[in-house]
């Protein structure tokens, strides 16, 4: 690494790229940032970790001009500045890559890069400048993307590169990345880290906001931990450990790997044979998939996102129709039944995307507790819904799954990601299903909640239920699953033990060792 | 939606926001009235006293209110299922046909005997007319906004054809059916209250007003306390989650549209059986479109819709009095004022929200400090 991490005690030779002094911000009753002091050294990669709701995003939004701090000062390159809008931030050389990309999908890469920074009514000048820059950056940093492709056709990793190009085109010296790897495959994430190190070598400063500890260890020089609106610790990354960071984030010791006994598989509860799924245009999404899941075991499906895992789960749950093959739940053939019928036969489903599918964010939380179970006789009172019964069930789930705040009448969208996920998981697990399909159980979930969710999944397995787990986190699959299936291009390309080295599973996921 | 907590306390959300919007609408209306050389305050006084100042005026106001409750509920029910039903006008028009056929078939029978059949026919014809666009969207993907607008035109022309060629009174110049027998007409509220010793003045107000209030109550139960209403709301907010939850989207779209059409259709009970006592062209008179503004302003909640419908009732009745008293303020001017209310309360509904949200944050902060 070209620039060694600078320990806190030393006085850096250059003024820090960014210095936050006593930043304080409240939203109504929520104290989002409490007297924050943070120094980001020039030319460093600085990680900011914290659970959802710890105040990371608020702090970066203040730095990027979306919000104004109630108190406190911001210094850029040693000079005190006022940042009232993102235009001010860009003017000071601060660029931001948001978690949700801000791209016009129907425009080309080039058009997106110059968008808002055209400089003159005629586009040609900005376009040729941007083209030159994209070529240079592609050469220097490995930021390869074709400037003439339509953004909507690019992969997620490429779209993120376009976002980085946008920031650099606007003269960013300091780059803020908000949860940059949330949507990337492991290989794409590694590519991103290489780009960031190249940027650092060129003297750029990088701030990464994340809740993934692995990438903090992999790429940062310094790490600051936030909890409940405060910066509780700042360490040189090399001088700390994942366990210490996790403890600082959560405020107590957490287990990153929940211990479990070896599985005692019983009879087959879910059997899939020769399953084919096609999309509306006839393209094969899932091809000849055969496997089974037995009572008392967790079968994990590893694979790079978009290789048919989502479609496989949705087909078993009845949301998609299989074009060929059979699915059996215990003794019943369920292929082609609708989701309500399949649910009634004892299958529960925690969908991959809770916002898109698992919850209705605009409804009150208790109303989501009956989503999918609205036909349950226990929830009916004559022709009407027995609101009292549903709310009692919701209160019960909230208590059992430690959902915070414990207010069942709060609008679902106002809960944090981890608590929303607990609502979904509580709803599905409390039905005591024979078979549970789980997609991305801990995506966007805090470390503390991850441990909780993992414990619940293992407890369900130990009660003799069958669990089919799909996750983009290889770590999660390896620590939970009793058997691992690898999917690539809609097929199952191999099966292995969870102890198999990560690199070998990774090769299988890429379809190499099939 | 009921009792859900967001950025603003519910009381502010449901009362203060609409009140601010209304105030803005009236301020701009005042400027318009001023521009044509009339005194806006005097105009307001005439409108209010015309709509609420005497029993007959109140009767007219509530008669208009009845229509707007029906169409407002119709738009709101579809809205909860994520559907924008612009076709209440056409659905009510076709329902008029149903009511007229029942009344003519039972002509001479007492109204209380005919009423259940007329209500059923109104609901059925309205639902039927809404079912076709609902089916087209559910099964064929045709957008409901486009199809319901087209169905308004189709309903209007079908009515012309029927009244000129099939149902029209022989030898009459006007395209309309013969008038129903006295006994079959819905009696005005006045006739019902006179024997009890109350004289509320002559107005078209009739028992269908109570039908409208009952419909509002039933819609409230449907949307927030029934499984079907729950399925409609889930589908309306998040169609993907609805499929996940085992809800059949096509079924929800078709049923929601039919309930919506049935509610719009009930307007015909008021107009055809209660007021006009015959079927004639354009008896809906734009109430189907006012229903959109009423539903928006009432935040798609039955209570809000009843209040918003009453407000529009006041505007209609007060406006009529105003153009009568002040010839300079023509009927068209009154339409301008109504349009401004619709603009501010409906289209610009969120104009006043952000400042109110900010104000609230600040006062809450101050209270804490």
mmCIF file of N, CA, C and O in Angstrom, chain B residues 172-255:
data_model
loop_
_atom_site.group_PDB
_atom_site.id
_atom_site.type_symbol
_atom_site.label_atom_id
_atom_site.label_comp_id
_atom_site.label_asym_id
_atom_site.label_seq_id
_atom_site.Cartn_x
_atom_site.Cartn_y
_atom_site.Cartn_z
ATOM 1 N N UNK B 172 -92.460 13.850 -27.784
ATOM 2 C CA UNK B 172 -91.847 14.940 -27.013
ATOM 3 C C UNK B 172 -90.636 15.489 -27.748
ATOM 4 O O UNK B 172 -89.999 14.794 -28.536
ATOM 5 N N UNK B 173 -90.334 16.782 -27.523
ATOM 6 C CA UNK B 173 -89.178 17.410 -28.138
ATOM 7 C C UNK B 173 -87.898 17.029 -27.400
ATOM 8 O O UNK B 173 -86.843 16.918 -27.986
ATOM 9 N N UNK B 174 -87.996 16.900 -26.067
ATOM 10 C CA UNK B 174 -86.807 16.633 -25.267
ATOM 11 C C UNK B 174 -86.517 15.143 -25.208
ATOM 12 O O UNK B 174 -87.434 14.339 -25.068
ATOM 13 N N UNK B 175 -85.226 14.780 -25.311
ATOM 14 C CA UNK B 175 -84.901 13.367 -25.168
ATOM 15 C C UNK B 175 -84.968 12.955 -23.704
ATOM 16 O O UNK B 175 -83.995 13.055 -22.974
ATOM 17 N N UNK B 176 -86.158 12.527 -23.266
ATOM 18 C CA UNK B 176 -86.295 12.085 -21.878
ATOM 19 C C UNK B 176 -87.450 11.111 -21.778
ATOM 20 O O UNK B 176 -88.319 11.075 -22.657
ATOM 21 N N UNK B 177 -87.474 10.311 -20.702
ATOM 22 C CA UNK B 177 -88.574 9.362 -20.510
ATOM 23 C C UNK B 177 -89.760 10.112 -19.923
ATOM 24 O O UNK B 177 -89.652 11.282 -19.525
ATOM 25 N N UNK B 178 -90.880 9.400 -19.845
ATOM 26 C CA UNK B 178 -92.015 10.025 -19.158
ATOM 27 C C UNK B 178 -91.700 10.115 -17.666
ATOM 28 O O UNK B 178 -90.816 9.421 -17.157
ATOM 29 N N UNK B 179 -92.427 10.972 -16.984
ATOM 30 C CA UNK B 179 -92.220 11.187 -15.557
ATOM 31 C C UNK B 179 -92.857 10.041 -14.763
ATOM 32 O O UNK B 179 -93.912 9.534 -15.153
ATOM 33 N N UNK B 180 -92.159 9.640 -13.674
ATOM 34 C CA UNK B 180 -92.700 8.549 -12.847
ATOM 35 C C UNK B 180 -93.932 9.042 -12.092
ATOM 36 O O UNK B 180 -94.096 10.235 -11.838
ATOM 37 N N UNK B 181 -94.764 8.079 -11.706
ATOM 38 C CA UNK B 181 -95.955 8.415 -10.921
ATOM 39 C C UNK B 181 -95.531 8.996 -9.567
ATOM 40 O O UNK B 181 -94.485 8.641 -9.022
ATOM 41 N N UNK B 182 -96.357 9.853 -9.052
ATOM 42 C CA UNK B 182 -96.106 10.544 -7.792
ATOM 43 C C UNK B 182 -95.686 9.567 -6.677
ATOM 44 O O UNK B 182 -94.721 9.793 -5.958
ATOM 45 N N UNK B 183 -96.379 8.469 -6.570
ATOM 46 C CA UNK B 183 -96.164 7.529 -5.456
ATOM 47 C C UNK B 183 -94.799 6.864 -5.542
ATOM 48 O O UNK B 183 -94.217 6.477 -4.528
ATOM 49 N N UNK B 184 -94.285 6.741 -6.774
ATOM 50 C CA UNK B 184 -93.020 6.016 -6.955
ATOM 51 C C UNK B 184 -91.815 6.903 -6.678
ATOM 52 O O UNK B 184 -90.728 6.417 -6.423
ATOM 53 N N UNK B 185 -92.024 8.244 -6.736
ATOM 54 C CA UNK B 185 -90.885 9.145 -6.525
ATOM 55 C C UNK B 185 -90.441 9.110 -5.056
ATOM 56 O O UNK B 185 -91.271 8.957 -4.159
ATOM 57 N N UNK B 186 -89.129 9.310 -4.862
ATOM 58 C CA UNK B 186 -88.655 9.470 -3.480
ATOM 59 C C UNK B 186 -89.223 10.774 -2.946
ATOM 60 O O UNK B 186 -89.091 11.817 -3.584
ATOM 61 N N UNK B 187 -89.877 10.734 -1.783
ATOM 62 C CA UNK B 187 -90.468 11.970 -1.260
ATOM 63 C C UNK B 187 -89.383 12.912 -0.754
ATOM 64 O O UNK B 187 -88.381 12.460 -0.199
ATOM 65 N N UNK B 188 -89.573 14.241 -0.921
ATOM 66 C CA UNK B 188 -88.629 15.177 -0.322
ATOM 67 C C UNK B 188 -88.654 15.028 1.196
ATOM 68 O O UNK B 188 -89.689 14.673 1.771
ATOM 69 N N UNK B 189 -87.523 15.322 1.809
ATOM 70 C CA UNK B 189 -87.434 15.238 3.270
ATOM 71 C C UNK B 189 -88.531 16.096 3.916
ATOM 72 O O UNK B 189 -89.095 15.733 4.949
ATOM 73 N N UNK B 190 -88.838 17.220 3.276
ATOM 74 C CA UNK B 190 -89.838 18.136 3.848
ATOM 75 C C UNK B 190 -91.160 17.405 4.073
ATOM 76 O O UNK B 190 -91.777 17.506 5.138
ATOM 77 N N UNK B 191 -91.590 16.621 3.030
ATOM 78 C CA UNK B 191 -92.863 15.919 3.138
ATOM 79 C C UNK B 191 -92.834 14.869 4.237
ATOM 80 O O UNK B 191 -93.853 14.524 4.812
ATOM 81 N N UNK B 192 -91.623 14.352 4.489
ATOM 82 C CA UNK B 192 -91.523 13.322 5.522
ATOM 83 C C UNK B 192 -91.544 13.940 6.912
ATOM 84 O O UNK B 192 -91.988 13.311 7.867
ATOM 85 N N UNK B 193 -91.035 15.182 7.019
ATOM 86 C CA UNK B 193 -90.934 15.803 8.348
ATOM 87 C C UNK B 193 -92.163 16.614 8.708
ATOM 88 O O UNK B 193 -92.428 16.845 9.880
ATOM 89 N N UNK B 194 -92.932 17.040 7.708
ATOM 90 C CA UNK B 194 -94.104 17.887 7.995
ATOM 91 C C UNK B 194 -95.070 17.245 8.978
ATOM 92 O O UNK B 194 -95.485 17.890 9.947
ATOM 93 N N UNK B 195 -95.425 15.938 8.784
ATOM 94 C CA UNK B 195 -96.357 15.325 9.732
ATOM 95 C C UNK B 195 -95.827 15.332 11.160
ATOM 96 O O UNK B 195 -96.589 15.272 12.121
ATOM 97 N N UNK B 196 -94.475 15.397 11.294
ATOM 98 C CA UNK B 196 -93.888 15.408 12.644
ATOM 99 C C UNK B 196 -93.830 16.818 13.216
ATOM 100 O O UNK B 196 -93.339 17.018 14.326
ATOM 101 N N UNK B 197 -94.272 17.785 12.423
ATOM 102 C CA UNK B 197 -94.315 19.139 12.943
ATOM 103 C C UNK B 197 -93.123 20.005 12.597
ATOM 104 O O UNK B 197 -92.987 21.120 13.082
ATOM 105 N N UNK B 198 -92.210 19.497 11.748
ATOM 106 C CA UNK B 198 -91.074 20.326 11.321
ATOM 107 C C UNK B 198 -91.314 20.802 9.892
ATOM 108 O O UNK B 198 -91.725 20.025 9.041
ATOM 109 N N UNK B 199 -91.012 22.056 9.645
ATOM 110 C CA UNK B 199 -91.067 22.540 8.273
ATOM 111 C C UNK B 199 -89.662 22.983 7.874
ATOM 112 O O UNK B 199 -89.147 23.966 8.385
ATOM 113 N N UNK B 200 -89.023 22.200 6.993
ATOM 114 C CA UNK B 200 -87.631 22.499 6.656
ATOM 115 C C UNK B 200 -87.501 23.204 5.310
ATOM 116 O O UNK B 200 -86.415 23.376 4.799
ATOM 117 N N UNK B 201 -88.617 23.604 4.724
ATOM 118 C CA UNK B 201 -88.521 24.350 3.470
ATOM 119 C C UNK B 201 -88.422 23.425 2.274
ATOM 120 O O UNK B 201 -87.978 22.289 2.384
ATOM 121 N N UNK B 202 -88.810 23.949 1.115
ATOM 122 C CA UNK B 202 -88.848 23.142 -0.096
ATOM 123 C C UNK B 202 -87.446 22.971 -0.663
ATOM 124 O O UNK B 202 -86.756 23.956 -0.911
ATOM 125 N N UNK B 203 -87.039 21.731 -0.857
ATOM 126 C CA UNK B 203 -85.750 21.481 -1.485
ATOM 127 C C UNK B 203 -85.783 20.065 -2.031
ATOM 128 O O UNK B 203 -86.632 19.269 -1.657
ATOM 129 N N UNK B 204 -84.841 19.737 -2.928
ATOM 130 C CA UNK B 204 -84.841 18.379 -3.503
ATOM 131 C C UNK B 204 -84.269 17.337 -2.552
ATOM 132 O O UNK B 204 -84.132 16.188 -2.947
ATOM 133 N N UNK B 205 -83.905 17.727 -1.339
ATOM 134 C CA UNK B 205 -83.287 16.780 -0.403
ATOM 135 C C UNK B 205 -84.246 15.623 -0.140
ATOM 136 O O UNK B 205 -85.409 15.839 0.184
ATOM 137 N N UNK B 206 -83.756 14.389 -0.288
ATOM 138 C CA UNK B 206 -84.620 13.220 -0.132
ATOM 139 C C UNK B 206 -83.871 12.123 0.627
ATOM 140 O O UNK B 206 -82.694 12.293 0.948
ATOM 141 N N UNK B 207 -84.541 11.006 0.920
ATOM 142 C CA UNK B 207 -83.909 9.992 1.778
ATOM 143 C C UNK B 207 -82.593 9.436 1.243
ATOM 144 O O UNK B 207 -81.859 8.764 1.984
ATOM 145 N N UNK B 208 -82.258 9.664 -0.014
ATOM 146 C CA UNK B 208 -80.998 9.101 -0.503
ATOM 147 C C UNK B 208 -79.801 9.740 0.206
ATOM 148 O O UNK B 208 -78.701 9.197 0.173
ATOM 149 N N UNK B 209 -80.036 10.884 0.877
ATOM 150 C CA UNK B 209 -78.965 11.458 1.698
ATOM 151 C C UNK B 209 -78.531 10.469 2.772
ATOM 152 O O UNK B 209 -77.338 10.289 3.039
ATOM 153 N N UNK B 210 -79.527 9.792 3.375
ATOM 154 C CA UNK B 210 -79.188 8.816 4.421
ATOM 155 C C UNK B 210 -78.501 7.598 3.812
ATOM 156 O O UNK B 210 -77.627 6.987 4.427
ATOM 157 N N UNK B 211 -78.916 7.284 2.582
ATOM 158 C CA UNK B 211 -78.252 6.186 1.871
ATOM 159 C C UNK B 211 -76.768 6.515 1.686
ATOM 160 O O UNK B 211 -75.897 5.654 1.844
ATOM 161 N N UNK B 212 -76.493 7.789 1.384
ATOM 162 C CA UNK B 212 -75.100 8.214 1.181
ATOM 163 C C UNK B 212 -74.307 8.067 2.482
ATOM 164 O O UNK B 212 -73.167 7.579 2.482
ATOM 165 N N UNK B 213 -74.927 8.474 3.601
ATOM 166 C CA UNK B 213 -74.228 8.361 4.891
ATOM 167 C C UNK B 213 -73.976 6.894 5.232
ATOM 168 O O UNK B 213 -72.900 6.528 5.714
ATOM 169 N N UNK B 214 -74.968 6.047 4.932
ATOM 170 C CA UNK B 214 -74.814 4.612 5.168
ATOM 171 C C UNK B 214 -73.680 4.062 4.295
ATOM 172 O O UNK B 214 -72.844 3.265 4.754
ATOM 173 N N UNK B 215 -73.633 4.515 3.046
ATOM 174 C CA UNK B 215 -72.586 4.048 2.132
ATOM 175 C C UNK B 215 -71.209 4.427 2.681
ATOM 176 O O UNK B 215 -70.266 3.638 2.612
ATOM 177 N N UNK B 216 -71.114 5.644 3.237
ATOM 178 C CA UNK B 216 -69.830 6.083 3.794
ATOM 179 C C UNK B 216 -69.407 5.154 4.935
ATOM 180 O O UNK B 216 -68.240 4.741 5.024
ATOM 181 N N UNK B 217 -70.366 4.788 5.786
ATOM 182 C CA UNK B 217 -70.063 3.891 6.899
ATOM 183 C C UNK B 217 -69.609 2.522 6.386
ATOM 184 O O UNK B 217 -68.628 1.950 6.857
ATOM 185 N N UNK B 218 -70.324 2.020 5.371
ATOM 186 C CA UNK B 218 -69.979 0.706 4.821
ATOM 187 C C UNK B 218 -68.607 0.725 4.158
ATOM 188 O O UNK B 218 -67.843 -0.231 4.262
ATOM 189 N N UNK B 219 -68.289 1.819 3.490
ATOM 190 C CA UNK B 219 -66.972 1.919 2.846
ATOM 191 C C UNK B 219 -65.880 1.916 3.914
ATOM 192 O O UNK B 219 -64.850 1.261 3.770
ATOM 193 N N UNK B 220 -66.146 2.615 5.023
ATOM 194 C CA UNK B 220 -65.163 2.629 6.120
ATOM 195 C C UNK B 220 -64.921 1.204 6.621
ATOM 196 O O UNK B 220 -63.790 0.767 6.801
ATOM 197 N N UNK B 221 -66.025 0.458 6.835
ATOM 198 C CA UNK B 221 -65.886 -0.932 7.277
ATOM 199 C C UNK B 221 -65.145 -1.757 6.230
ATOM 200 O O UNK B 221 -64.275 -2.556 6.551
ATOM 201 N N UNK B 222 -65.497 -1.540 4.981
ATOM 202 C CA UNK B 222 -64.880 -2.308 3.902
ATOM 203 C C UNK B 222 -63.369 -2.086 3.868
ATOM 204 O O UNK B 222 -62.585 -3.031 3.870
ATOM 205 N N UNK B 223 -62.971 -0.837 3.845
ATOM 206 C CA UNK B 223 -61.552 -0.532 3.615
ATOM 207 C C UNK B 223 -60.691 -0.918 4.814
ATOM 208 O O UNK B 223 -59.628 -1.504 4.652
ATOM 209 N N UNK B 224 -61.142 -0.606 6.006
ATOM 210 C CA UNK B 224 -60.252 -0.794 7.163
ATOM 211 C C UNK B 224 -60.586 -1.983 8.039
ATOM 212 O O UNK B 224 -59.861 -2.287 8.963
ATOM 213 N N UNK B 225 -61.704 -2.627 7.788
ATOM 214 C CA UNK B 225 -62.069 -3.708 8.697
ATOM 215 C C UNK B 225 -62.494 -4.986 7.993
ATOM 216 O O UNK B 225 -63.016 -5.886 8.650
ATOM 217 N N UNK B 226 -62.298 -5.065 6.691
ATOM 218 C CA UNK B 226 -62.647 -6.314 6.026
ATOM 219 C C UNK B 226 -61.442 -6.863 5.294
ATOM 220 O O UNK B 226 -60.515 -6.132 4.967
ATOM 221 N N UNK B 227 -61.485 -8.148 5.026
ATOM 222 C CA UNK B 227 -60.393 -8.805 4.352
ATOM 223 C C UNK B 227 -60.243 -8.261 2.932
ATOM 224 O O UNK B 227 -59.147 -8.023 2.469
ATOM 225 N N UNK B 228 -61.395 -8.067 2.271
ATOM 226 C CA UNK B 228 -61.331 -7.548 0.910
ATOM 227 C C UNK B 228 -60.665 -6.173 0.880
ATOM 228 O O UNK B 228 -59.820 -5.888 0.025
ATOM 229 N N UNK B 229 -61.042 -5.326 1.845
ATOM 230 C CA UNK B 229 -60.447 -3.995 1.899
ATOM 231 C C UNK B 229 -58.948 -4.065 2.157
ATOM 232 O O UNK B 229 -58.162 -3.333 1.563
ATOM 233 N N UNK B 230 -58.566 -4.993 3.027
ATOM 234 C CA UNK B 230 -57.146 -5.188 3.313
ATOM 235 C C UNK B 230 -56.412 -5.607 2.042
ATOM 236 O O UNK B 230 -55.354 -5.065 1.710
ATOM 237 N N UNK B 231 -57.029 -6.546 1.310
ATOM 238 C CA UNK B 231 -56.394 -7.012 0.071
ATOM 239 C C UNK B 231 -56.293 -5.881 -0.942
ATOM 240 O O UNK B 231 -55.290 -5.754 -1.651
ATOM 241 N N UNK B 232 -57.320 -5.044 -0.989
ATOM 242 C CA UNK B 232 -57.286 -3.907 -1.910
ATOM 243 C C UNK B 232 -56.155 -2.954 -1.546
ATOM 244 O O UNK B 232 -55.422 -2.459 -2.402
ATOM 245 N N UNK B 233 -56.005 -2.670 -0.249
ATOM 246 C CA UNK B 233 -54.963 -1.725 0.162
ATOM 247 C C UNK B 233 -53.570 -2.309 -0.074
ATOM 248 O O UNK B 233 -52.672 -1.602 -0.534
ATOM 249 N N UNK B 234 -53.408 -3.600 0.256
ATOM 250 C CA UNK B 234 -52.103 -4.228 0.005
ATOM 251 C C UNK B 234 -51.777 -4.111 -1.480
ATOM 252 O O UNK B 234 -50.688 -3.695 -1.871
ATOM 253 N N UNK B 235 -52.756 -4.447 -2.329
ATOM 254 C CA UNK B 235 -52.514 -4.388 -3.767
ATOM 255 C C UNK B 235 -52.251 -2.947 -4.213
ATOM 256 O O UNK B 235 -51.375 -2.683 -5.029
ATOM 257 N N UNK B 236 -53.001 -2.026 -3.649
ATOM 258 C CA UNK B 236 -52.859 -0.623 -4.050
ATOM 259 C C UNK B 236 -51.490 -0.061 -3.707
ATOM 260 O O UNK B 236 -50.891 0.679 -4.485
ATOM 261 N N UNK B 237 -50.965 -0.438 -2.546
ATOM 262 C CA UNK B 237 -49.668 0.087 -2.121
ATOM 263 C C UNK B 237 -48.515 -0.689 -2.748
ATOM 264 O O UNK B 237 -47.465 -0.118 -3.030
ATOM 265 N N UNK B 238 -48.671 -1.994 -2.909
ATOM 266 C CA UNK B 238 -47.545 -2.820 -3.316
ATOM 267 C C UNK B 238 -48.041 -4.089 -4.014
ATOM 268 O O UNK B 238 -48.230 -5.117 -3.373
ATOM 269 N N UNK B 239 -48.249 -4.005 -5.330
ATOM 270 C CA UNK B 239 -48.807 -5.149 -6.063
ATOM 271 C C UNK B 239 -47.939 -6.403 -5.955
ATOM 272 O O UNK B 239 -48.468 -7.516 -5.915
ATOM 273 N N UNK B 240 -46.622 -6.242 -5.879
ATOM 274 C CA UNK B 240 -45.736 -7.421 -5.771
ATOM 275 C C UNK B 240 -45.981 -8.134 -4.445
ATOM 276 O O UNK B 240 -46.026 -9.364 -4.397
ATOM 277 N N UNK B 241 -46.116 -7.348 -3.372
ATOM 278 C CA UNK B 241 -46.376 -7.946 -2.063
ATOM 279 C C UNK B 241 -47.738 -8.636 -2.073
ATOM 280 O O UNK B 241 -47.925 -9.651 -1.399
ATOM 281 N N UNK B 242 -48.679 -8.110 -2.838
ATOM 282 C CA UNK B 242 -50.002 -8.731 -2.910
ATOM 283 C C UNK B 242 -49.887 -10.128 -3.515
ATOM 284 O O UNK B 242 -50.471 -11.081 -3.003
ATOM 285 N N UNK B 243 -49.113 -10.257 -4.584
ATOM 286 C CA UNK B 243 -48.927 -11.569 -5.208
ATOM 287 C C UNK B 243 -48.254 -12.507 -4.217
ATOM 288 O O UNK B 243 -48.663 -13.657 -4.046
ATOM 289 N N UNK B 244 -47.245 -12.007 -3.534
ATOM 290 C CA UNK B 244 -46.548 -12.798 -2.513
ATOM 291 C C UNK B 244 -47.533 -13.299 -1.463
ATOM 292 O O UNK B 244 -47.429 -14.416 -0.974
ATOM 293 N N UNK B 245 -48.496 -12.439 -1.106
ATOM 294 C CA UNK B 245 -49.445 -12.776 -0.043
ATOM 295 C C UNK B 245 -50.596 -13.643 -0.552
ATOM 296 O O UNK B 245 -51.546 -13.881 0.176
ATOM 297 N N UNK B 246 -50.512 -14.084 -1.812
ATOM 298 C CA UNK B 246 -51.554 -14.954 -2.330
ATOM 299 C C UNK B 246 -52.822 -14.228 -2.732
ATOM 300 O O UNK B 246 -53.886 -14.822 -2.806
ATOM 301 N N UNK B 247 -52.704 -12.931 -2.984
ATOM 302 C CA UNK B 247 -53.861 -12.152 -3.421
ATOM 303 C C UNK B 247 -53.859 -12.129 -4.942
ATOM 304 O O UNK B 247 -52.827 -11.844 -5.549
ATOM 305 N N UNK B 248 -55.012 -12.440 -5.554
ATOM 306 C CA UNK B 248 -55.088 -12.467 -7.008
ATOM 307 C C UNK B 248 -55.315 -11.036 -7.520
ATOM 308 O O UNK B 248 -56.372 -10.460 -7.302
ATOM 309 N N UNK B 249 -54.314 -10.450 -8.189
ATOM 310 C CA UNK B 249 -54.429 -9.041 -8.587
ATOM 311 C C UNK B 249 -55.633 -8.785 -9.494
ATOM 312 O O UNK B 249 -56.333 -7.791 -9.322
ATOM 313 N N UNK B 250 -55.877 -9.704 -10.436
ATOM 314 C CA UNK B 250 -56.978 -9.494 -11.380
ATOM 315 C C UNK B 250 -58.306 -9.412 -10.625
ATOM 316 O O UNK B 250 -59.154 -8.571 -10.910
ATOM 317 N N UNK B 251 -58.445 -10.291 -9.636
ATOM 318 C CA UNK B 251 -59.675 -10.307 -8.862
ATOM 319 C C UNK B 251 -59.851 -8.983 -8.107
ATOM 320 O O UNK B 251 -60.934 -8.391 -8.113
ATOM 321 N N UNK B 252 -58.777 -8.511 -7.475
ATOM 322 C CA UNK B 252 -58.870 -7.264 -6.708
ATOM 323 C C UNK B 252 -59.227 -6.101 -7.633
ATOM 324 O O UNK B 252 -60.096 -5.293 -7.312
ATOM 325 N N UNK B 253 -58.579 -6.029 -8.801
ATOM 326 C CA UNK B 253 -58.859 -4.919 -9.720
ATOM 327 C C UNK B 253 -60.327 -4.938 -10.129
ATOM 328 O O UNK B 253 -61.020 -3.910 -10.077
ATOM 329 N N UNK B 254 -60.818 -6.110 -10.506
ATOM 330 C CA UNK B 254 -62.198 -6.171 -10.999
ATOM 331 C C UNK B 254 -63.197 -5.869 -9.878
ATOM 332 O O UNK B 254 -64.151 -5.124 -10.076
ATOM 333 N N UNK B 255 -62.972 -6.450 -8.703
ATOM 334 C CA UNK B 255 -63.928 -6.212 -7.611
ATOM 335 C C UNK B 255 -63.892 -4.755 -7.173
ATOM 336 O O UNK B 255 -64.936 -4.124 -6.965
#
